[in-house]
Amino acid sequence: MYIHHITRTTILAALAVMAVPAAAIAAPAVVGSSSAPQTAAVAGTTTSCPRGWGSLPEANSRMTAAPITNVRTGRHACFDRLVVDVRGRAPGYDVRYVTNVTQDGSGFVVPLRGGAKLQIVVRAPAYDAAGQPTYRPANKRELTNVSGYKTFRQVAYAGSFEGQTTIGLGVRARLPFRVFTLPGTGSTSRLVVDVAHNW
């Protein structure tokens, strides 16, 4: 029979490991949309933010007749997020920094707060096959309340014309962004635009 001698150092090390609370190694809570990729951090370290985003235009030419039903925003650890809900197949898009966002059809400038302006063209209508609106914002100049956001300054509706819809996004500065689509519940889908807090 062998007897192992446990040193005082071994016991102290074991007690130190057991004393670390579970909350210290849990991922931080993220505010906003919870269905897209998120970042995580271990206590005592900084959040690892996504890399490789840019500020050049991003586009996908796919058109859909599936209508837009909502626009919403959320705050995350490394970026602010805009989500466009669509009742059907995921739409194409054209997202780019512009000097001014203009209204569909009329060409009138849409005033936006912030140091830079993103024009988000969703290749889907905001009306159904009978021409009835499927998205009716209460305030076209303030689609969502973005006060307190690190990057977003204003979200405004620029109209829906000839099967596509334009949204103006005022941001703090010309910061990197990414665009992607996700399936929603049932046959719905979402267009997601994330704008980073920093370069």
Short mmCIF file of C-alpha atoms in Angstrom, two decimals:
data_model
loop_
_atom_site.label_atom_id
_atom_site.label_comp_id
_atom_site.label_asym_id
_atom_site.label_seq_id
_atom_site.Cartn_x
_atom_site.Cartn_y
_atom_site.Cartn_z
CA MET A 1 0.00 0.00 0.00
CA TYR A 2 1.34 3.40 -1.04
CA ILE A 3 0.59 6.59 0.86
CA HIS A 4 0.90 9.87 -1.01
CA HIS A 5 1.99 12.87 0.97
CA ILE A 6 0.11 16.08 0.05
CA THR A 7 2.13 19.20 0.60
CA ARG A 8 0.75 22.42 2.02
CA THR A 9 1.42 24.14 -1.36
CA THR A 10 -0.76 21.60 -3.19
CA ILE A 11 -3.66 22.13 -0.78
CA LEU A 12 -3.46 25.95 -1.08
CA ALA A 13 -3.40 25.76 -4.88
CA ALA A 14 -6.49 23.51 -4.92
CA LEU A 15 -8.37 25.86 -2.57
CA ALA A 16 -7.50 28.88 -4.75
CA VAL A 17 -8.93 27.20 -7.88
CA MET A 18 -12.15 26.25 -6.06
CA ALA A 19 -12.57 29.83 -4.78
CA VAL A 20 -12.91 31.33 -8.29
CA PRO A 21 -16.62 32.11 -8.71
CA ALA A 22 -18.40 30.82 -11.80
CA ALA A 23 -19.36 34.38 -12.75
CA ALA A 24 -15.70 35.23 -13.25
CA ILE A 25 -15.44 32.94 -16.27
CA ALA A 26 -18.89 33.52 -17.77
CA ALA A 27 -19.33 35.48 -21.01
CA PRO A 28 -20.60 39.03 -20.50
CA ALA A 29 -24.23 39.86 -21.18
CA VAL A 30 -24.83 41.44 -24.56
CA VAL A 31 -27.69 43.88 -25.08
CA GLY A 32 -29.75 43.81 -28.27
CA SER A 33 -30.35 41.14 -30.89
CA SER A 34 -29.33 37.75 -29.53
CA SER A 35 -29.42 35.63 -32.67
CA ALA A 36 -26.21 36.69 -34.44
CA PRO A 37 -22.56 36.03 -33.58
CA GLN A 38 -21.49 37.57 -30.29
CA THR A 39 -18.14 38.17 -28.62
CA ALA A 40 -17.04 36.85 -25.25
CA ALA A 41 -14.45 37.71 -22.61
CA VAL A 42 -12.91 36.19 -19.52
CA ALA A 43 -12.86 38.29 -16.34
CA GLY A 44 -9.76 40.41 -16.12
CA THR A 45 -9.28 40.63 -19.90
CA THR A 46 -10.68 42.92 -22.56
CA THR A 47 -13.42 41.82 -24.94
CA SER A 48 -12.09 40.29 -28.15
CA CYS A 49 -13.83 42.25 -30.90
CA PRO A 50 -14.29 40.94 -34.46
CA ARG A 51 -11.63 42.01 -36.96
CA GLY A 52 -11.45 42.36 -40.72
CA TRP A 53 -14.39 44.72 -41.23
CA GLY A 54 -14.00 47.67 -43.57
CA SER A 55 -15.73 50.86 -44.65
CA LEU A 56 -16.09 50.10 -48.37
CA PRO A 57 -19.52 49.36 -49.91
CA GLU A 58 -21.06 45.91 -49.40
CA ALA A 59 -23.71 44.69 -51.84
CA ASN A 60 -25.79 41.69 -52.87
CA SER A 61 -28.06 42.06 -55.92
CA ARG A 62 -30.71 39.49 -54.90
CA MET A 63 -34.22 41.03 -55.05
CA THR A 64 -37.21 39.67 -53.15
CA ALA A 65 -40.92 40.52 -53.10
CA ALA A 66 -41.03 39.52 -49.42
CA PRO A 67 -41.90 42.73 -47.55
CA ILE A 68 -40.13 44.49 -44.70
CA THR A 69 -42.08 44.42 -41.43
CA ASN A 70 -39.83 46.12 -38.88
CA VAL A 71 -36.55 47.93 -38.20
CA ARG A 72 -34.87 47.62 -34.80
CA THR A 73 -31.51 48.26 -33.17
CA GLY A 74 -29.39 46.89 -30.35
CA ARG A 75 -26.16 47.56 -28.49
CA HIS A 76 -23.35 45.00 -28.26
CA ALA A 77 -19.94 45.00 -26.60
CA CYS A 78 -18.02 45.95 -29.77
CA PHE A 79 -20.64 47.34 -32.16
CA ASP A 80 -24.13 48.77 -32.59
CA ARG A 81 -26.57 46.67 -34.62
CA LEU A 82 -29.44 47.47 -36.98
CA VAL A 83 -31.85 44.66 -37.94
CA VAL A 84 -34.42 44.76 -40.74
CA ASP A 85 -37.12 42.08 -40.38
CA VAL A 86 -38.51 40.60 -43.62
CA ARG A 87 -41.59 38.41 -44.06
CA GLY A 88 -40.02 35.85 -46.38
CA ARG A 89 -36.78 35.20 -48.21
CA ALA A 90 -33.65 37.13 -47.23
CA PRO A 91 -33.17 40.24 -49.37
CA GLY A 92 -30.14 41.58 -51.14
CA TYR A 93 -28.70 44.93 -50.11
CA ASP A 94 -26.39 47.82 -50.90
CA VAL A 95 -24.79 49.44 -47.84
CA ARG A 96 -22.30 52.28 -48.23
CA TYR A 97 -21.07 55.56 -46.80
CA VAL A 98 -22.48 58.53 -48.72
CA THR A 99 -22.33 62.30 -48.54
CA ASN A 100 -26.13 62.42 -48.17
CA VAL A 101 -28.90 59.83 -47.96
CA THR A 102 -31.78 60.73 -50.28
CA GLN A 103 -35.45 59.77 -50.34
CA ASP A 104 -36.50 57.13 -52.85
CA GLY A 105 -38.34 58.63 -55.80
CA SER A 106 -38.12 62.32 -54.82
CA GLY A 107 -34.36 62.56 -54.28
CA PHE A 108 -34.83 64.86 -51.26
CA VAL A 109 -32.00 64.76 -48.71
CA VAL A 110 -32.76 62.92 -45.46
CA PRO A 111 -31.21 64.90 -42.57
CA LEU A 112 -29.08 62.69 -40.30
CA ARG A 113 -27.09 63.40 -37.14
CA GLY A 114 -23.53 62.14 -36.87
CA GLY A 115 -20.13 62.57 -38.47
CA ALA A 116 -20.85 60.02 -41.24
CA LYS A 117 -23.90 58.63 -43.06
CA LEU A 118 -24.60 55.06 -44.11
CA GLN A 119 -27.16 54.48 -46.85
CA ILE A 120 -28.81 51.09 -46.42
CA VAL A 121 -30.74 49.94 -49.49
CA VAL A 122 -32.72 46.78 -48.76
CA ARG A 123 -33.71 44.97 -51.94
CA ALA A 124 -37.23 44.34 -50.62
CA PRO A 125 -40.38 46.52 -50.55
CA ALA A 126 -42.06 47.92 -47.43
CA TYR A 127 -45.48 47.11 -48.96
CA ASP A 128 -47.34 43.96 -50.01
CA ALA A 129 -48.50 42.77 -53.44
CA ALA A 130 -51.64 44.95 -53.13
CA GLY A 131 -49.50 48.04 -52.47
CA GLN A 132 -50.48 48.22 -48.79
CA PRO A 133 -47.69 49.26 -46.39
CA THR A 134 -46.20 46.44 -44.30
CA TYR A 135 -43.94 48.76 -42.31
CA ARG A 136 -45.40 51.96 -40.86
CA PRO A 137 -42.89 53.74 -38.64
CA ALA A 138 -44.44 56.05 -36.05
CA ASN A 139 -41.71 58.61 -36.72
CA LYS A 140 -39.84 58.38 -40.03
CA ARG A 141 -37.00 60.54 -38.70
CA GLU A 142 -36.42 58.35 -35.62
CA LEU A 143 -37.13 54.70 -36.43
CA THR A 144 -35.65 53.62 -33.10
CA ASN A 145 -34.31 55.41 -30.06
CA VAL A 146 -30.50 55.24 -30.29
CA SER A 147 -29.68 57.71 -27.52
CA GLY A 148 -26.84 56.31 -25.44
CA TYR A 149 -25.46 54.19 -28.30
CA LYS A 150 -21.69 54.37 -28.83
CA THR A 151 -21.82 54.51 -32.64
CA PHE A 152 -25.38 55.11 -33.88
CA ARG A 153 -26.71 58.69 -33.86
CA GLN A 154 -29.97 58.39 -35.86
CA VAL A 155 -31.98 55.90 -37.91
CA ALA A 156 -34.34 57.44 -40.49
CA TYR A 157 -36.70 56.10 -43.15
CA ALA A 158 -36.01 57.25 -46.70
CA GLY A 159 -38.89 55.44 -48.39
CA SER A 160 -39.74 52.37 -50.43
CA PHE A 161 -39.83 52.63 -54.21
CA GLU A 162 -39.78 50.14 -57.10
CA GLY A 163 -39.31 47.10 -54.89
CA GLN A 164 -36.57 48.36 -52.62
CA THR A 165 -36.40 50.31 -49.37
CA THR A 166 -33.84 52.84 -48.17
CA ILE A 167 -32.83 53.56 -44.57
CA GLY A 168 -30.46 56.30 -43.48
CA LEU A 169 -28.12 55.56 -40.59
CA GLY A 170 -26.25 58.44 -38.98
CA VAL A 171 -23.11 57.26 -37.17
CA ARG A 172 -20.47 58.92 -35.01
CA ALA A 173 -17.72 58.63 -37.66
CA ARG A 174 -16.78 56.59 -40.72
CA LEU A 175 -16.28 53.33 -38.84
CA PRO A 176 -15.95 49.76 -40.12
CA PHE A 177 -19.13 47.74 -40.68
CA ARG A 178 -20.36 44.34 -41.81
CA VAL A 179 -23.61 43.20 -43.45
CA PHE A 180 -25.19 39.73 -43.46
CA THR A 181 -28.56 37.96 -43.51
CA LEU A 182 -30.02 35.43 -41.09
CA PRO A 183 -33.07 33.18 -41.10
CA GLY A 184 -35.80 34.21 -38.68
CA THR A 185 -38.62 32.17 -37.20
CA GLY A 186 -40.76 30.26 -39.71
CA SER A 187 -40.28 31.68 -43.21
CA THR A 188 -39.01 35.09 -42.05
CA SER A 189 -35.50 36.48 -42.44
CA ARG A 190 -33.35 39.37 -41.24
CA LEU A 191 -30.84 41.75 -42.73
CA VAL A 192 -28.19 42.76 -40.16
CA VAL A 193 -25.87 45.76 -40.28
CA ASP A 194 -23.23 46.02 -37.53
CA VAL A 195 -21.13 49.17 -37.17
CA ALA A 196 -18.05 48.92 -34.94
CA HIS A 197 -17.38 51.24 -32.03
CA ASN A 198 -13.74 51.68 -33.09
CA TRP A 199 -11.26 50.86 -35.83
#
